[in-house]
PDB file of C-alpha atoms in Angstrom:
ATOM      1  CA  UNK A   1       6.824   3.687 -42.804  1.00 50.00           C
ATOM      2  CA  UNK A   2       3.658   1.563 -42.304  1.00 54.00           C
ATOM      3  CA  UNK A   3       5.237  -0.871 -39.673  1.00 56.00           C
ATOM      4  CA  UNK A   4       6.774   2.028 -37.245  1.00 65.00           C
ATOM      5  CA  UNK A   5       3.334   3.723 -37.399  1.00 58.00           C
ATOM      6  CA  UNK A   6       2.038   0.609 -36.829  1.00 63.00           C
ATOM      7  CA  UNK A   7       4.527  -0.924 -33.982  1.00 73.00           C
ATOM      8  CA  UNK A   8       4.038   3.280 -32.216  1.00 80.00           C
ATOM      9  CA  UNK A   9      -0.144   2.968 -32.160  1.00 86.00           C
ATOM     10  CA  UNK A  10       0.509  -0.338 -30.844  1.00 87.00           C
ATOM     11  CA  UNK A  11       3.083   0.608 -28.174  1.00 91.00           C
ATOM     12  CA  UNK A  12       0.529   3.611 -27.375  1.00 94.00           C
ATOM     13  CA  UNK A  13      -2.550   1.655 -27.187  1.00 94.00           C
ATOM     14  CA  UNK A  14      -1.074  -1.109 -24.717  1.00 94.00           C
ATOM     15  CA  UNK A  15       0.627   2.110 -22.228  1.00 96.00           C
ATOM     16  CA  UNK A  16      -2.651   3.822 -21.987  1.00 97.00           C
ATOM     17  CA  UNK A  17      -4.712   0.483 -21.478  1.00 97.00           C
ATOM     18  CA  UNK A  18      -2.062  -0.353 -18.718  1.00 97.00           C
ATOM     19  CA  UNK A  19      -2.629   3.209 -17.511  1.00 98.00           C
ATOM     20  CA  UNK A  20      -6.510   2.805 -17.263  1.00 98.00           C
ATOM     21  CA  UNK A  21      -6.046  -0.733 -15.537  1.00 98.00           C
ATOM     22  CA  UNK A  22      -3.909   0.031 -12.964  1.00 98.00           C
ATOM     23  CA  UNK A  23      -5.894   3.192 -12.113  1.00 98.00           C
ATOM     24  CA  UNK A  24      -8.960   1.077 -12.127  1.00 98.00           C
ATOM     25  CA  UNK A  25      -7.528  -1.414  -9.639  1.00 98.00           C
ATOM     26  CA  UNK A  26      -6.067   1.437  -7.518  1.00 98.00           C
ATOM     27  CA  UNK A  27      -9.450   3.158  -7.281  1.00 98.00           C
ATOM     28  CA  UNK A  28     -11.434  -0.116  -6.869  1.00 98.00           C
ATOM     29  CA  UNK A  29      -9.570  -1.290  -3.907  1.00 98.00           C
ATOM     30  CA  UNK A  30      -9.660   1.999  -2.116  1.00 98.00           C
ATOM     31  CA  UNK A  31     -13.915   2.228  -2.628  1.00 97.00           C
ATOM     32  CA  UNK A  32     -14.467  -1.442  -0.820  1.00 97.00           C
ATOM     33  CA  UNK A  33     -11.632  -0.909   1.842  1.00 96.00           C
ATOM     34  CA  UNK A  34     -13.063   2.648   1.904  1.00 95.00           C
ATOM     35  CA  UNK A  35     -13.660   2.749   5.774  1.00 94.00           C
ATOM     36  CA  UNK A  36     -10.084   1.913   6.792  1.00 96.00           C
ATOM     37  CA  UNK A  37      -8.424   3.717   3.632  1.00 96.00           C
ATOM     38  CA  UNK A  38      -8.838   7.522   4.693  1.00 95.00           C
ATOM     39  CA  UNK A  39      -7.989   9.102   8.007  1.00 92.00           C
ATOM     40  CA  UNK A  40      -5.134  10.117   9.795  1.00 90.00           C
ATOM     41  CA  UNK A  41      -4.652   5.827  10.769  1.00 92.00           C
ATOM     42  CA  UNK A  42      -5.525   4.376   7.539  1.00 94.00           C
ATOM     43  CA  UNK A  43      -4.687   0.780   5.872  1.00 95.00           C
ATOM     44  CA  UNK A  44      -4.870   1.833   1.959  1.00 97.00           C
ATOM     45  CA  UNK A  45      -4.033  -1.512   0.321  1.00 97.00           C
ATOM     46  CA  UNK A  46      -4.079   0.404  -2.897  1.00 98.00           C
ATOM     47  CA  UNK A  47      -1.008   1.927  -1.519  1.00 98.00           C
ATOM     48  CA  UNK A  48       1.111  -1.352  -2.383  1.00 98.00           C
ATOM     49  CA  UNK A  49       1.076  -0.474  -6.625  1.00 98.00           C
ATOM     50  CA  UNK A  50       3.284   2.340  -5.314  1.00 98.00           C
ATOM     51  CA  UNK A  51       6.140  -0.322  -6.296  1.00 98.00           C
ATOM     52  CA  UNK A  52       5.153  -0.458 -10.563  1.00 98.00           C
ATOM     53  CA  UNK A  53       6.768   3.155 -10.570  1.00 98.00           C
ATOM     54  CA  UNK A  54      10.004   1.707 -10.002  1.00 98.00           C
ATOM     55  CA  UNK A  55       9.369  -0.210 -13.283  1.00 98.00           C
ATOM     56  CA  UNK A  56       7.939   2.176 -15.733  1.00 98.00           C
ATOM     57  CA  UNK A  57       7.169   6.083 -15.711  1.00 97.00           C
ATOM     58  CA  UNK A  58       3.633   5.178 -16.948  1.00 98.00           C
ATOM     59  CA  UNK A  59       2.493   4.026 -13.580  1.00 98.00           C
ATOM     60  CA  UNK A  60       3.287   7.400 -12.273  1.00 98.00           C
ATOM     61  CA  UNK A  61       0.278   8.316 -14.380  1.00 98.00           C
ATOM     62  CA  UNK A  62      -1.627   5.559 -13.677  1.00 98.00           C
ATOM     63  CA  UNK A  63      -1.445   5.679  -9.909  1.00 98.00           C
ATOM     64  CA  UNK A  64      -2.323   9.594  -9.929  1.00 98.00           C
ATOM     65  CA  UNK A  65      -5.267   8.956 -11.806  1.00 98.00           C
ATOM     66  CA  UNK A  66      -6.077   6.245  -9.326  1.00 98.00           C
ATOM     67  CA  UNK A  67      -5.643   8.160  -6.654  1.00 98.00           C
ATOM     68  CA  UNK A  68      -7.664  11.640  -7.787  1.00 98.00           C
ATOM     69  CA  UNK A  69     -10.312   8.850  -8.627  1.00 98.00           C
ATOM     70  CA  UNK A  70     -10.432   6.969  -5.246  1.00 98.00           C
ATOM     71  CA  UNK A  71      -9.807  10.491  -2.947  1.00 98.00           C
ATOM     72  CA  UNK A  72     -13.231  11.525  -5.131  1.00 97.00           C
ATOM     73  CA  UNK A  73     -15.053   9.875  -1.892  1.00 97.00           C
ATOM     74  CA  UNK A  74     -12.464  11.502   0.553  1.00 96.00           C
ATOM     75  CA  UNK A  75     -13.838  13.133   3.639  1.00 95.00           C
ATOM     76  CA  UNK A  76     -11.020  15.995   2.998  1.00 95.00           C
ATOM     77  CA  UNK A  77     -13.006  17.072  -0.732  1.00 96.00           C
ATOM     78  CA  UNK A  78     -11.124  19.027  -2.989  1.00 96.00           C
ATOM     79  CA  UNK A  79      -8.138  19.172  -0.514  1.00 97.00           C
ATOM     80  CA  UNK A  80      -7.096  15.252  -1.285  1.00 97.00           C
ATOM     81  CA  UNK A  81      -8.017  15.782  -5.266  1.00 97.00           C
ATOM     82  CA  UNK A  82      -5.375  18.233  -4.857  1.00 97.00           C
ATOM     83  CA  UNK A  83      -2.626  17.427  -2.760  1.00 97.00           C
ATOM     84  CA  UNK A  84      -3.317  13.972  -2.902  1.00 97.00           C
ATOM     85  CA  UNK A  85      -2.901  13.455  -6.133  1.00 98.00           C
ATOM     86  CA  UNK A  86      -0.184  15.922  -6.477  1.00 98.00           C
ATOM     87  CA  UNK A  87       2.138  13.727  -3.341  1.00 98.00           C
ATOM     88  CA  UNK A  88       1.159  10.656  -5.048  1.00 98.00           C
ATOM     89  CA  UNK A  89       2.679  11.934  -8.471  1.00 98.00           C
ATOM     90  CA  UNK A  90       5.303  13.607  -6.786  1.00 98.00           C
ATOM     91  CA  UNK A  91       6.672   9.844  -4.655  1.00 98.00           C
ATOM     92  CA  UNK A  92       5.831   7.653  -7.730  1.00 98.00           C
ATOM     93  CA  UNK A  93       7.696  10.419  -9.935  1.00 98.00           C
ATOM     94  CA  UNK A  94      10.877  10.155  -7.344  1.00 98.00           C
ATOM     95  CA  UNK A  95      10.918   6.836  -6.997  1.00 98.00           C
ATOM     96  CA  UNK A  96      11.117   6.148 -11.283  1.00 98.00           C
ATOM     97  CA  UNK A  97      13.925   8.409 -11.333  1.00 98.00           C
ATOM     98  CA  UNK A  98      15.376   6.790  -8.593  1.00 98.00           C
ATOM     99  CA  UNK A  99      15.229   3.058  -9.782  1.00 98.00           C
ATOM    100  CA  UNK A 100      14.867   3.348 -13.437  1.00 96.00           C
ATOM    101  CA  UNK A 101      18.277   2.180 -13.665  1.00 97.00           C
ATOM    102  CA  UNK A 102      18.117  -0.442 -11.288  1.00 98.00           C
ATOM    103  CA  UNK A 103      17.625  -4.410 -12.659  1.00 97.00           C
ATOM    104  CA  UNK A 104      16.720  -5.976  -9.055  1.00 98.00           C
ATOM    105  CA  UNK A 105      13.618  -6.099  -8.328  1.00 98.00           C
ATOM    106  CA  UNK A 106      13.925  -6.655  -5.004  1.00 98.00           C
ATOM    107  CA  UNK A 107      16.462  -3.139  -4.925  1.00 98.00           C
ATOM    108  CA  UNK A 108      13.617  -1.436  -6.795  1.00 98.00           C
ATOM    109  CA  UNK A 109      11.073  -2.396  -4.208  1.00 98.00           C
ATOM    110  CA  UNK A 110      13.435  -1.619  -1.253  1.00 98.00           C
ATOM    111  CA  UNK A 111      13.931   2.231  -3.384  1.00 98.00           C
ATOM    112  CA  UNK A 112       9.827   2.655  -3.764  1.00 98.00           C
ATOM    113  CA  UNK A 113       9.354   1.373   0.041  1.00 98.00           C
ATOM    114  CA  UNK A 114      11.749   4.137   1.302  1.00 98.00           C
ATOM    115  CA  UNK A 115      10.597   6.961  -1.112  1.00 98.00           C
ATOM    116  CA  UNK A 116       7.002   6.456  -0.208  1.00 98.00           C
ATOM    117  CA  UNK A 117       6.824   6.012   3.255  1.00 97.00           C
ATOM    118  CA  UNK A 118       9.193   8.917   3.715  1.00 98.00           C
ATOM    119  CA  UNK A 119       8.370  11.272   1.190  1.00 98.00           C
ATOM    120  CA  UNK A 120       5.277  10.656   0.371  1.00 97.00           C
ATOM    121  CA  UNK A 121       3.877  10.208   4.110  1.00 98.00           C
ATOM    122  CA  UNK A 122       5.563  13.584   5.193  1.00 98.00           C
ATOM    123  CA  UNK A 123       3.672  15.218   2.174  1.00 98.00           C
ATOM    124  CA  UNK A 124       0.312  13.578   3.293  1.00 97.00           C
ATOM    125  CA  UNK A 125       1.336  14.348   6.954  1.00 97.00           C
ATOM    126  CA  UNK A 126       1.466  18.077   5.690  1.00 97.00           C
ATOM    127  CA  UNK A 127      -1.766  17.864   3.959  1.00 97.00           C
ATOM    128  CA  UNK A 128      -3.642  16.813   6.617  1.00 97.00           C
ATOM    129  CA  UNK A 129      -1.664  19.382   8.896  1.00 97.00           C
ATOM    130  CA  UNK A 130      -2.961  22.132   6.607  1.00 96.00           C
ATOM    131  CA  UNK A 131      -6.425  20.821   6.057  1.00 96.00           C
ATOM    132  CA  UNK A 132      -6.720  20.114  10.148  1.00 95.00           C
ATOM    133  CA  UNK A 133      -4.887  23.991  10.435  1.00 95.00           C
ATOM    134  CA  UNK A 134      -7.462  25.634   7.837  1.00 95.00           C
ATOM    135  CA  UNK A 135     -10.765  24.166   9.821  1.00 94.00           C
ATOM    136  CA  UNK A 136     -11.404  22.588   6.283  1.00 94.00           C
ATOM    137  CA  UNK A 137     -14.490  20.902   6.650  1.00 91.00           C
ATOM    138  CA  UNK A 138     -13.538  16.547   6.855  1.00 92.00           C
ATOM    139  CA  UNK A 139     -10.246  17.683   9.013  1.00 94.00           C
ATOM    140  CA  UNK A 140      -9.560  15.928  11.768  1.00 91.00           C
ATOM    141  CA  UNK A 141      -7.391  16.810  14.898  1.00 92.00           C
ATOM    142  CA  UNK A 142      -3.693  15.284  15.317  1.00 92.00           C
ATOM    143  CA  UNK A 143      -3.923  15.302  19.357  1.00 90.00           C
ATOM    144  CA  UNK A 144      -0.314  16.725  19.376  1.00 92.00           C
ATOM    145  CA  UNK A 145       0.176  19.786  22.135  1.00 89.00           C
ATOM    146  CA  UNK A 146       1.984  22.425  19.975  1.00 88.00           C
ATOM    147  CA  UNK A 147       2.613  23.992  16.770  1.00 93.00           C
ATOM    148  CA  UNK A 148       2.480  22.801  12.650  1.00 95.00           C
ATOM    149  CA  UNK A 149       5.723  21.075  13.636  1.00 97.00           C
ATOM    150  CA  UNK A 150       4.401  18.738  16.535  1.00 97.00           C
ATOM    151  CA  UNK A 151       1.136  18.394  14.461  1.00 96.00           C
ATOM    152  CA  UNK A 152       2.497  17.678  11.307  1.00 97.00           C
ATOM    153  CA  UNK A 153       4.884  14.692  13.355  1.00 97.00           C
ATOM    154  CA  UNK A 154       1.965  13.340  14.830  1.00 97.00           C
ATOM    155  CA  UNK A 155       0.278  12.791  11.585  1.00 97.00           C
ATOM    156  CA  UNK A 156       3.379  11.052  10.419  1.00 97.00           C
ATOM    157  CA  UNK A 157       4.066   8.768  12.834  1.00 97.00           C
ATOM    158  CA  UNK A 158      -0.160   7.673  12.586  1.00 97.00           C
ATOM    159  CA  UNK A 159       0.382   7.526   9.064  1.00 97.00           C
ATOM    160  CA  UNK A 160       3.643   5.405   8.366  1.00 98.00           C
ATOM    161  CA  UNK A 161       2.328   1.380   9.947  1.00 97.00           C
ATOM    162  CA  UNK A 162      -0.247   1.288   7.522  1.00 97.00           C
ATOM    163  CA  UNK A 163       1.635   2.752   4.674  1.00 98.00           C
ATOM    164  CA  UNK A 164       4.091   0.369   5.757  1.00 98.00           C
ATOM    165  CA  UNK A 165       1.710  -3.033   6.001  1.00 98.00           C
ATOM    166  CA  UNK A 166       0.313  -1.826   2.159  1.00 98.00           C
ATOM    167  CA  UNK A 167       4.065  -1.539   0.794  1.00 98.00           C
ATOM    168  CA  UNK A 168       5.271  -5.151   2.405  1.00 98.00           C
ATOM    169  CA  UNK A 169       2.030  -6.817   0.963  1.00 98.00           C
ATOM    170  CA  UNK A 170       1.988  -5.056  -2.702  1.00 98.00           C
ATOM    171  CA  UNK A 171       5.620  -5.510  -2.361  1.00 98.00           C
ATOM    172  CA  UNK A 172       5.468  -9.103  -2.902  1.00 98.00           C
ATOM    173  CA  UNK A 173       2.758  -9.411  -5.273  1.00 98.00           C
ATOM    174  CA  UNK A 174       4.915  -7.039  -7.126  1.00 98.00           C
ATOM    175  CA  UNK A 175       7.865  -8.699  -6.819  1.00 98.00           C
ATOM    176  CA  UNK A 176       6.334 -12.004  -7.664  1.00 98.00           C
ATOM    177  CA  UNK A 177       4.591 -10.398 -10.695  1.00 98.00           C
ATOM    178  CA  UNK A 178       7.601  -8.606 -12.026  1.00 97.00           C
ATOM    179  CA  UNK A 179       9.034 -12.607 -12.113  1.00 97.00           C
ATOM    180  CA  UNK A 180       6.363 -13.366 -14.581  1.00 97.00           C
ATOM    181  CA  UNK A 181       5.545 -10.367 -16.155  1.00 96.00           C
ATOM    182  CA  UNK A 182       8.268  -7.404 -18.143  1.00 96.00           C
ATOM    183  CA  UNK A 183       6.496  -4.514 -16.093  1.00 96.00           C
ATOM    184  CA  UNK A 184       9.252  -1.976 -18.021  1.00 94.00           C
ATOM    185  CA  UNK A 185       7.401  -3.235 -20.962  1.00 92.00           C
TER     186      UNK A 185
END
């Protein structure tokens, strides 16, 4: 009875120090690339540890903790605590129950890449749509002529090149780490 107790502290202590980590990095990056990693064009490097959801559910955690810890400095306030964090979960939540299964890394990357620069970009796109639409104070205009619809496309399409550059780069540091490293473990 000793060992199991034992072996589940252990197993708790290393998920929760892997949660704090990868938070930690998330959040770090984001502060010194702070001036390119908010807006409606923004280059969040951060953005590439999208990809350890794919691997284990505990990174869903650990990047929404990063991510209400980094949008702490956003220029949108309580808005990105909020929905920020809540999209983040929401992608990184999609894309574990989406590749959980899945042995290739390279498949599991491809799944994360799709998931978050689709699904998690629209939801960000409609954040900033509602935060531009509610005159919330750190809002800034789309410069599309027409309704939510045209607005909220306009933030998209700003939105999805950086996302993109973040996923190909994390991508493969991922991918190489997940060569060296169990990251289900």
């Amino acid at each position: 009875m000793q060992k199991n107790l034992t072996t589940t502290n252990g197993r708790q202590a290393h998920n929760i120090t892997l949660i704090a980590v990868v938070a930690a990095i998330y959040a770090a990056i984001t502060f010194v690339i702070q001036p390119i990693a908010f807006g409606p064009v923004q280059l969040r490097a951060s953005e590439g540890l999208n990809h350890l959801a794919a691997w284990n559910k505990r990174y869903v955690v650990a990047l929404g903790i990063g991510v209400f810890i980094a949008n702490l400095v956003s220029p949108l306030g309580w808005i990105d605590w909020v929905f920020g964090t809540l999209g983040t979960v929401i992608m990184t939540g999609v894309t574990y129950l989406l590749a959980r299964r899945v042995t290739s890394a390279l498949i599991k990357i491809i799944i994360s890449t799709v998931v978050v620069s689709t699904l998690g970009m629209a939801i960000l796109a409609a954040e900033f749509t509602f935060a531009f639409n509610i005159g919330a104070s750190g809002a800034f205009p789309s410069g599309a002529k027409g309704g939510l619809m045209a607005q909220w496309l306009a933030y998209y399409v700003s939105l999805v090149p950086g996302e993109l550059a973040s996923l190909i780069i994390g991508g493969v540091v991922i991918y190489a780490l997940s060569k060296i490293v169990d990251l289900s473990k």
